[in-house]
Coordinates of C-alpha atoms and ligand atoms in Angstrom, one line a residue:
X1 CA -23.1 -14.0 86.8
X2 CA -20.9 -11.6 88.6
X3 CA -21.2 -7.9 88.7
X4 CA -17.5 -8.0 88.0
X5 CA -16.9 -5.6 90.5
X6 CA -13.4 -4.8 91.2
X7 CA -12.2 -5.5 94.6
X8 CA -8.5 -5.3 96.0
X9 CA -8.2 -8.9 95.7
X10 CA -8.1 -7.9 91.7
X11 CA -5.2 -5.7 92.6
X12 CA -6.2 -3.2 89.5
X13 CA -3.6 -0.2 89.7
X14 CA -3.4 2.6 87.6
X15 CA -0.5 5.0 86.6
X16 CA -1.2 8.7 88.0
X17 CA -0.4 9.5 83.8
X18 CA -2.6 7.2 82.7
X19 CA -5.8 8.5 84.2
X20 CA -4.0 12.1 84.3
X21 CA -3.2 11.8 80.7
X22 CA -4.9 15.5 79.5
X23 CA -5.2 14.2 75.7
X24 CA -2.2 16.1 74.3
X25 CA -0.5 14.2 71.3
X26 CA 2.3 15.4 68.7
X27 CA -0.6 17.0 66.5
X28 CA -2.5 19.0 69.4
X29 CA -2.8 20.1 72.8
X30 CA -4.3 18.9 75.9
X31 CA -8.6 18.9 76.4
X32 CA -8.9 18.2 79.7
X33 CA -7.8 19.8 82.6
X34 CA -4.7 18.5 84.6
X35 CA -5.9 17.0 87.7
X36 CA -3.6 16.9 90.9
X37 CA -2.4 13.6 92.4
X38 CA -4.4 13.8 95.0
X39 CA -7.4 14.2 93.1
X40 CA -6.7 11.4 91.0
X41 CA -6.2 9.4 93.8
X42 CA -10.0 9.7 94.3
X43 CA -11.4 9.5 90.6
X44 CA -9.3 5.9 91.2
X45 CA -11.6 5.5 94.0
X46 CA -14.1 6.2 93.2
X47 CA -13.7 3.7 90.0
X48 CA -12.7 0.8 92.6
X49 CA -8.9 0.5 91.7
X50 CA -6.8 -0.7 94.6
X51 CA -3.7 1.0 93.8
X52 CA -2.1 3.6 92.2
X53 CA 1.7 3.9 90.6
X54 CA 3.8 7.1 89.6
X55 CA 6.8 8.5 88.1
X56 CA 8.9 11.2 90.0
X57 CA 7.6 13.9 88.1
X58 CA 3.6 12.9 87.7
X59 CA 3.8 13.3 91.3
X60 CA 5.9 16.0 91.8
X61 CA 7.0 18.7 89.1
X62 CA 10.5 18.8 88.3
X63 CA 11.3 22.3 89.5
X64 CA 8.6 22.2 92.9
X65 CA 10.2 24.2 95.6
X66 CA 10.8 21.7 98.9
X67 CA 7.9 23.6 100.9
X68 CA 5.2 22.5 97.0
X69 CA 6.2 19.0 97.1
X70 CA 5.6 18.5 100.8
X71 CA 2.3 20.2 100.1
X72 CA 1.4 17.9 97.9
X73 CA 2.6 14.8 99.2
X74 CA 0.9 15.5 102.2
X75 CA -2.5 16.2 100.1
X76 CA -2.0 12.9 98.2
X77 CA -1.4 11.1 101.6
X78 CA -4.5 11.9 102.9
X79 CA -6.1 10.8 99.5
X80 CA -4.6 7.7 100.0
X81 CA -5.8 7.1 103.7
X82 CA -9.7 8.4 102.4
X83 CA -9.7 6.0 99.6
X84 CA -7.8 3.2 100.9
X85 CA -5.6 3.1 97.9
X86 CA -2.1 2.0 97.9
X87 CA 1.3 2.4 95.8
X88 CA 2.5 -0.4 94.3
X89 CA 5.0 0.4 91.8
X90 CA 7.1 3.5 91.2
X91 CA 9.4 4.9 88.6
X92 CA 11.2 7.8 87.1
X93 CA 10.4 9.9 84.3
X94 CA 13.8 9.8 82.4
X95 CA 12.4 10.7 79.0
X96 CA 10.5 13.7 79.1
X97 CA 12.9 16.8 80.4
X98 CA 14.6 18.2 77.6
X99 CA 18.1 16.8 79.6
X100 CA 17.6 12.9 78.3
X101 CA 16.9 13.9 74.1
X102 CA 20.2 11.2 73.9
X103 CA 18.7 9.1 76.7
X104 CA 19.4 8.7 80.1
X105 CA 21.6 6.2 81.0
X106 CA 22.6 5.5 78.1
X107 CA 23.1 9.1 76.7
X108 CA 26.8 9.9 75.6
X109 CA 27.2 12.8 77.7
X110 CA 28.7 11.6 81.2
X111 CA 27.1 14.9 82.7
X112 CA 23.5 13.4 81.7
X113 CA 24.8 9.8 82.9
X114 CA 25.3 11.2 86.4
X115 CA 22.0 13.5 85.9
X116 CA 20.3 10.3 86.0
X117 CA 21.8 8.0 88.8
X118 CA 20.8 11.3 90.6
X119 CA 17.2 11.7 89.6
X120 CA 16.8 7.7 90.3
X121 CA 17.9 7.9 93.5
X122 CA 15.8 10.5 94.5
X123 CA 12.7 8.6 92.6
X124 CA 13.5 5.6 94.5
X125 CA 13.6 7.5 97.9
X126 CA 9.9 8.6 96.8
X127 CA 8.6 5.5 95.9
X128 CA 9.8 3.7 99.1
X129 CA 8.1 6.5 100.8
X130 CA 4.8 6.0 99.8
X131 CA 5.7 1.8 99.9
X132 CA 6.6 1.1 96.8
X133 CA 7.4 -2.7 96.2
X134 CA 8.4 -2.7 92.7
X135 CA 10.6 -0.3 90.8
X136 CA 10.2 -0.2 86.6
X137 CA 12.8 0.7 84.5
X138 CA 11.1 1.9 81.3
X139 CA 14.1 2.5 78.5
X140 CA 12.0 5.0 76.9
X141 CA 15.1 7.3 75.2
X142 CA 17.7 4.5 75.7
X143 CA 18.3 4.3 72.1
X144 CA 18.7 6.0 68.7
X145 CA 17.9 7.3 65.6
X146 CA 21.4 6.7 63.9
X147 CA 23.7 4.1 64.3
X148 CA 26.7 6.9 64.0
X149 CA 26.1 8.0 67.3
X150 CA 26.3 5.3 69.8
X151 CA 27.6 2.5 70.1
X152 CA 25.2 -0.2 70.4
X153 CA 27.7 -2.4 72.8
X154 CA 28.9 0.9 74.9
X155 CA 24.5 1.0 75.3
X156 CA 24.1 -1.9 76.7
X157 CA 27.3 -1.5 79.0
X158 CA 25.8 1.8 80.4
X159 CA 22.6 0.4 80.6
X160 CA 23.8 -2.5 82.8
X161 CA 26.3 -0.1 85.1
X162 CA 23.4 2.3 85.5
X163 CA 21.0 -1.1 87.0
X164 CA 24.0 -2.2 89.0
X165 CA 24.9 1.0 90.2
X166 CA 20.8 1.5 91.6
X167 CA 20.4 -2.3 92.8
X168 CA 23.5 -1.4 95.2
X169 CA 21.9 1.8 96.2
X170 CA 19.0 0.2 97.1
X171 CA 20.9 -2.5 99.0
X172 CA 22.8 0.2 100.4
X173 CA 19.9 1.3 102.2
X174 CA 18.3 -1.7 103.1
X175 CA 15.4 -0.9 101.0
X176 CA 12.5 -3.8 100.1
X177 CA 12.6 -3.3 96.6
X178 CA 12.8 -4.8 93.3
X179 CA 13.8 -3.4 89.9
X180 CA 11.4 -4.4 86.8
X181 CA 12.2 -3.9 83.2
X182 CA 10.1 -3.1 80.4
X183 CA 10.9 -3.5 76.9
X184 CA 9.4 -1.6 73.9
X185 CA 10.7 -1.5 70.5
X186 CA 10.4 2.0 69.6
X187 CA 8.6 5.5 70.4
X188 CA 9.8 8.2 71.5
X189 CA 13.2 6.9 70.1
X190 CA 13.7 5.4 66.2
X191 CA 14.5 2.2 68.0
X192 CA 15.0 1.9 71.7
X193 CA 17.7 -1.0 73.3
X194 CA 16.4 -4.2 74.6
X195 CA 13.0 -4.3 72.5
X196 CA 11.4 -7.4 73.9
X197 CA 11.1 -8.7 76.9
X198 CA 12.9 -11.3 76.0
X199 CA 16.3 -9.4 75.1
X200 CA 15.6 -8.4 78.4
X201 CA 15.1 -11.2 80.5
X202 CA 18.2 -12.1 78.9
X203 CA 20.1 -9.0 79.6
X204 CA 19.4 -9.5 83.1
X205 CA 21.2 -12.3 83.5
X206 CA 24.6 -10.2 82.8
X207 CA 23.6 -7.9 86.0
X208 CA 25.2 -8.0 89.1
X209 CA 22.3 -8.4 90.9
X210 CA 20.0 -10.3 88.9
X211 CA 17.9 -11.5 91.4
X212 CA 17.0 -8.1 92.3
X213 CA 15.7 -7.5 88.7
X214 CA 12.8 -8.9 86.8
X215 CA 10.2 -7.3 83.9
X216 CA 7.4 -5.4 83.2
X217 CA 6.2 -6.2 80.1
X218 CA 3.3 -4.2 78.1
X219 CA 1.1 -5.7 75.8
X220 CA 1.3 -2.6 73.4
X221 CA 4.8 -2.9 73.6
X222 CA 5.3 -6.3 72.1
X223 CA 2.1 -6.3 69.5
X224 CA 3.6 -2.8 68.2
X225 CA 6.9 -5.5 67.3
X226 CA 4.0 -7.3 66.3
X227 CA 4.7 -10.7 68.6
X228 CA 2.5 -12.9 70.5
X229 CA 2.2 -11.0 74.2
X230 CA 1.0 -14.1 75.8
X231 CA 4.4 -16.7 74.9
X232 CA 6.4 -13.9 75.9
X233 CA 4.5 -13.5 79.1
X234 CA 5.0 -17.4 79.6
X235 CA 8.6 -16.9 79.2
X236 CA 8.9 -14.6 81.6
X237 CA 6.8 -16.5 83.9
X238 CA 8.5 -19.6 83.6
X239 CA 11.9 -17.8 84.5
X240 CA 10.6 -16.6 87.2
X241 CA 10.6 -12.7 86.5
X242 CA 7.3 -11.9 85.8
X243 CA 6.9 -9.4 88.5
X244 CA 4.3 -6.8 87.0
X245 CA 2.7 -6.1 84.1
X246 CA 1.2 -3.3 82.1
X247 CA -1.9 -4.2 80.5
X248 CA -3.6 -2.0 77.4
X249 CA -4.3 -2.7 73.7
X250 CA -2.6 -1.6 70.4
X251 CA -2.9 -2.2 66.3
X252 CA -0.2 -3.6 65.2
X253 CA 1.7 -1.9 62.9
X254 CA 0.9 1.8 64.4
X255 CA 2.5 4.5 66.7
X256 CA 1.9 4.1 70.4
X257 CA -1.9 4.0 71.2
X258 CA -2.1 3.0 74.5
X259 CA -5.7 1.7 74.1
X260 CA -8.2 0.5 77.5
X261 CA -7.4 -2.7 77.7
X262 CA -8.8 -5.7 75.5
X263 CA -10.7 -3.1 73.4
X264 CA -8.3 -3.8 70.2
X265 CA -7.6 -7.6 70.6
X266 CA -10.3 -9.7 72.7
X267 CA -8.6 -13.1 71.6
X268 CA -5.1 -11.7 72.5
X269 CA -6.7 -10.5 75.9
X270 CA -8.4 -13.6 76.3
X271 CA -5.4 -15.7 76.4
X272 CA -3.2 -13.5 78.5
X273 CA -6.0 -13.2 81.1
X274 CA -6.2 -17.1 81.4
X275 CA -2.7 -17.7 81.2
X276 CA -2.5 -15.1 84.0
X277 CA -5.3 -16.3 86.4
X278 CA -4.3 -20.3 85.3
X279 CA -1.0 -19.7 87.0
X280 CA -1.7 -17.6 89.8
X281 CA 0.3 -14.4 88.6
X282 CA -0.2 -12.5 92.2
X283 CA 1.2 -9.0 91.5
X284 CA -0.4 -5.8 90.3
X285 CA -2.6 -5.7 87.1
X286 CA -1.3 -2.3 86.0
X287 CA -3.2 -0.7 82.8
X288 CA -0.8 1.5 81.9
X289 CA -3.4 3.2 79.1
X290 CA -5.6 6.3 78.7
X291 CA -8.5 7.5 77.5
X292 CA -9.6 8.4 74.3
X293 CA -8.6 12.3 73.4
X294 CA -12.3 12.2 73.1
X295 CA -12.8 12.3 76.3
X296 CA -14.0 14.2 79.2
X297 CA -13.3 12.8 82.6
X298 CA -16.4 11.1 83.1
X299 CA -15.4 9.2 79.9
X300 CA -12.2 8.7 81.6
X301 CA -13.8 7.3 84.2
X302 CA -15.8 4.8 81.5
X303 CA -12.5 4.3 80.2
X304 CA -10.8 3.2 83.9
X305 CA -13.7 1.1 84.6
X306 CA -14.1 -0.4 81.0
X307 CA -10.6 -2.0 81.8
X308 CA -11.1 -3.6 84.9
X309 CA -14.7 -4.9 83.3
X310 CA -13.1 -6.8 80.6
X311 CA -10.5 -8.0 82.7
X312 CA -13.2 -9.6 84.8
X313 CA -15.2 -10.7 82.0
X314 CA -12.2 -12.4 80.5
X315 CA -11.2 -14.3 83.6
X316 CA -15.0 -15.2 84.0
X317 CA -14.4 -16.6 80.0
X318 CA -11.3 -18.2 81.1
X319 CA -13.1 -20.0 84.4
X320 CA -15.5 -21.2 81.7
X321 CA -13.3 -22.5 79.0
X322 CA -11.8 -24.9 81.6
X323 CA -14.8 -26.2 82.8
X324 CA -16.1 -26.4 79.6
X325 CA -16.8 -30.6 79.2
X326 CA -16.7 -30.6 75.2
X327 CA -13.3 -28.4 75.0
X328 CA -11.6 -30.1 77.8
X329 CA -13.0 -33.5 75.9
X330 CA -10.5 -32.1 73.0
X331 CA -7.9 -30.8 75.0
X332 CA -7.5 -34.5 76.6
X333 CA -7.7 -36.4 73.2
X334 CA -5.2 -33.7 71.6
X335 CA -2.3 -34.3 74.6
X336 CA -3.0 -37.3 75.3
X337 CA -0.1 -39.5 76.0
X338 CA 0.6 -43.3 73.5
X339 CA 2.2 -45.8 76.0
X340 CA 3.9 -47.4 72.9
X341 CA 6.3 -44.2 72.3
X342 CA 6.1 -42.9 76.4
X343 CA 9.5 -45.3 76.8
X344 CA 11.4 -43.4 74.3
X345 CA 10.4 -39.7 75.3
X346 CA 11.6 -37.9 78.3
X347 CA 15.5 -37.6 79.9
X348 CA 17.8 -39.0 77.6
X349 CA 19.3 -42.2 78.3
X350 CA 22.1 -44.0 75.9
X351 CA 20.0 -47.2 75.5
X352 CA 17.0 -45.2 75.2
X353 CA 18.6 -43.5 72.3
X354 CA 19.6 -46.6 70.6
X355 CA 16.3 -48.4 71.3
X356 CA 14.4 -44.6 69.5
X357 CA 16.4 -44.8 67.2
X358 CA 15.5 -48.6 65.9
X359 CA 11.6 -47.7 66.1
X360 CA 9.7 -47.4 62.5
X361 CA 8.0 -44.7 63.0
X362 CA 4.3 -44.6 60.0
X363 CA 4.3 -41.3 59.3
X364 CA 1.8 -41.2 57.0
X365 CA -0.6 -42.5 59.4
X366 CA 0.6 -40.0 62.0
X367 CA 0.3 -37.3 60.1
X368 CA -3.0 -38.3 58.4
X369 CA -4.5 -37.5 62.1
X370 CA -7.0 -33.8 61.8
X371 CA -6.4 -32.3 65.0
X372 CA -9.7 -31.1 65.7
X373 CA -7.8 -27.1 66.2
X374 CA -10.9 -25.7 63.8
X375 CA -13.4 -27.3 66.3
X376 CA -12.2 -25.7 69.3
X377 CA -10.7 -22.7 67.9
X378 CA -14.6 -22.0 67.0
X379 CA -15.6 -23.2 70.7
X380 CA -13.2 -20.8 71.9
X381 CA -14.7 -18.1 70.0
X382 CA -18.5 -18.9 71.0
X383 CA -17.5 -18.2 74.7
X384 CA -16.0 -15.2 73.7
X385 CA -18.6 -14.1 71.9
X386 CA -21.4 -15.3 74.7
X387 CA -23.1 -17.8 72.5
X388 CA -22.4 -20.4 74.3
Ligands
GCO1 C1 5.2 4.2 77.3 C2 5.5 3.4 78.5 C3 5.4 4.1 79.8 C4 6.0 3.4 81.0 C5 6.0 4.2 82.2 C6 6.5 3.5 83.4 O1 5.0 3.6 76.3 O2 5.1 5.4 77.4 O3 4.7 2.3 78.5 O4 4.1 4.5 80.1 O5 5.2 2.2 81.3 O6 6.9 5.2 81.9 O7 7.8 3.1 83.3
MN2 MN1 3.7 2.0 76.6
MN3 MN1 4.2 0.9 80.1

């Protein structure tokens, strides 16, 4: 049994937001105390993350004279060297000021448009700074709440001028970065462009510089549009764009929860940890989530640390369901390949096809066949639930 200790090898990052998130919500104020970057840097610390990500604005305030944000960049450096911590990811707040209430790039006003080219570029610049690798585009008021006011072609046409127009900036300037999107359906916006990762991973096939670009996708995200995380997560994995992730629970059905991760859905979790760990998913585990309004900041630390636990406790249940003789006695009789139909399956060939199409095929017998899914459903569920 481990201690599931996190270690940078886990590469468990944290959102300054998350961790700084001061409880406010749209029925009451904040109950704890803003912390400054720098000291959130060492709460991460002292927790055992290995990195930490930020928007523009969680870093530095919007309206910080030149002489404040050195001042605190150069506090939040030194946190960094003390705790060892790094920045993998970086992004821009382009939902908050009152500026983006019609979105960003996407918002009808031209004025706003070029507002936030501007504010990207500058985000960027601060992300590279502090070694960024990956850049997330989060859509958050790309969208509407009546049809009447945008059109939902001119959107995505802004959208993608706004991508190409930053890919070429940071081309421009020979930076090492790459651009991930992540989808959500709605919240803040009635419904927000490009809801799934999958309308984005295709969307970013219209880019100019679609190699540049690949996703972020959140599990809240994609169980609030009440769809399997995992196959998504396998989609994006298969194409090749699964760059980084943002990992917390959420209720179907509900507004945005945000919940420590795996606390909501263990099964869910379950399968996206394996999936993760089976095929050697190397980038950041971001848990883009935050504490219960509950909370102190010693329960924010339990909160921080409850993530990383269950992440390690579900890829601990995930080494164990594979080496698990009985399950993987299943697995093998439920795929197992028939020689007598192998011929016929496969890449299509015309006398193949003709040959297929001349087999009798006894599908009453075929289909008379349990499938044993109950069995190991149930065996699935005893690891889980540490009875076996
Ligand atoms: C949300 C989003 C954000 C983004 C963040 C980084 O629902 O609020 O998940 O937390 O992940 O803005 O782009
Ligand atoms: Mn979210
Ligand atoms: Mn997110």
């Amino acid at each position: 049994m481990t201690a599931y200790t996190p270690e940078p090898e886990h590469k468990f990052t944290f959102g300054l937001w998350t961790v700084g998130s001061t409880g406010r919500d749209p029925f009451g104020g904040p109950v704890r105390n803003p912390k400054t970057p720098a000291e959130l840097v060492y709460l991460l610390g002292e927790v055992g993350a290995y990195g930490v990500n930020y928007h523009d604005n969680d870093f530095i305030p919007i309206d910080a004279s030149p002489a404040e944000a050195e001042a605190i960049k150069r506090d939040f450096r030194k946190a960094l060297d003390d705790t060892g911590l790094v920045v993998p990811m970086a992004t821009t707040n382009l939902a908050f000021d009152p500026i983006f209430k019609d979105g960003a790039f996407t918002s009808n006003d031209p004025k706003v448009r070029a507002f936030a080219f501007q504010k990207a570029m500058k985000a960027i610049d601060l992300g590279v700074e502090f070694g960024a690798k990956i850049y997330v585009f989060w859509g958050g008021r790309e969208g509407t709440e009546t049809d009447s006011s945008k059109n939902a072609m001119e959107g995505l046409r802004r959208y993608r001028e706004a991508l190409n127009y930053l890919s070429e900036y940071v081309l421009d300037n020979g930076y090492d970065l790459k651009f991930a999107l992540e989808a959500k359906p709605n919240e803040p916006r009635g419904d927000i462009y490009l809801p799934t990762t999958g309308h984005m991973l295709a969307f970013i096939n219209t880019l100019d510089h679609p190699d540049m670009v690949g996703l972020n996708p959140e599990v809240a995200h994609e169980h609030m549009a009440g769809i399997n995380f995992m196959h998504g997560i396998a989609q994006a994995w298969d194409a090749g764009k699964l760059w980084h992730i943002d990992l917390n629970d959420q209720y179907p059905g509900r507004y945005d929860q945000d919940l420590r991760f795996g606390s909501r859905d263990i099964k869910a979790a379950f399968y996206l940890v394996k999936f993760l760990e089976d095929v050697g998913y190397p980038g950041s585990r971001h848990f883009d989530a935050h504490a219960y309004r509950t909370e102190d900041y010693e329960g924010v630390k339990d909160f921080a640390r409850g993530c990383m636990r269950t992440y390690l406790i579900l890829k601990e249940k995930a080494a164990q369901f594979n080496a698990d003789p009985e399950i993987q006695a299943l697995l093998a009789e439920i795929t197992a390949e028939d020689p007598t139909v192998a011929p016929f399956l496969g890449k299509y060939s015309s006398e193949k096809a003709k040959s297929l199409k001349a087999r009798h095929f006894d599908r009453t017998a075929i289909a008379s066949r349990g499938l044993k899914y109950e069995r190991l459903d149930q065996l699935t569920i005893d690891i889980l639930l540490g009875t076996r």
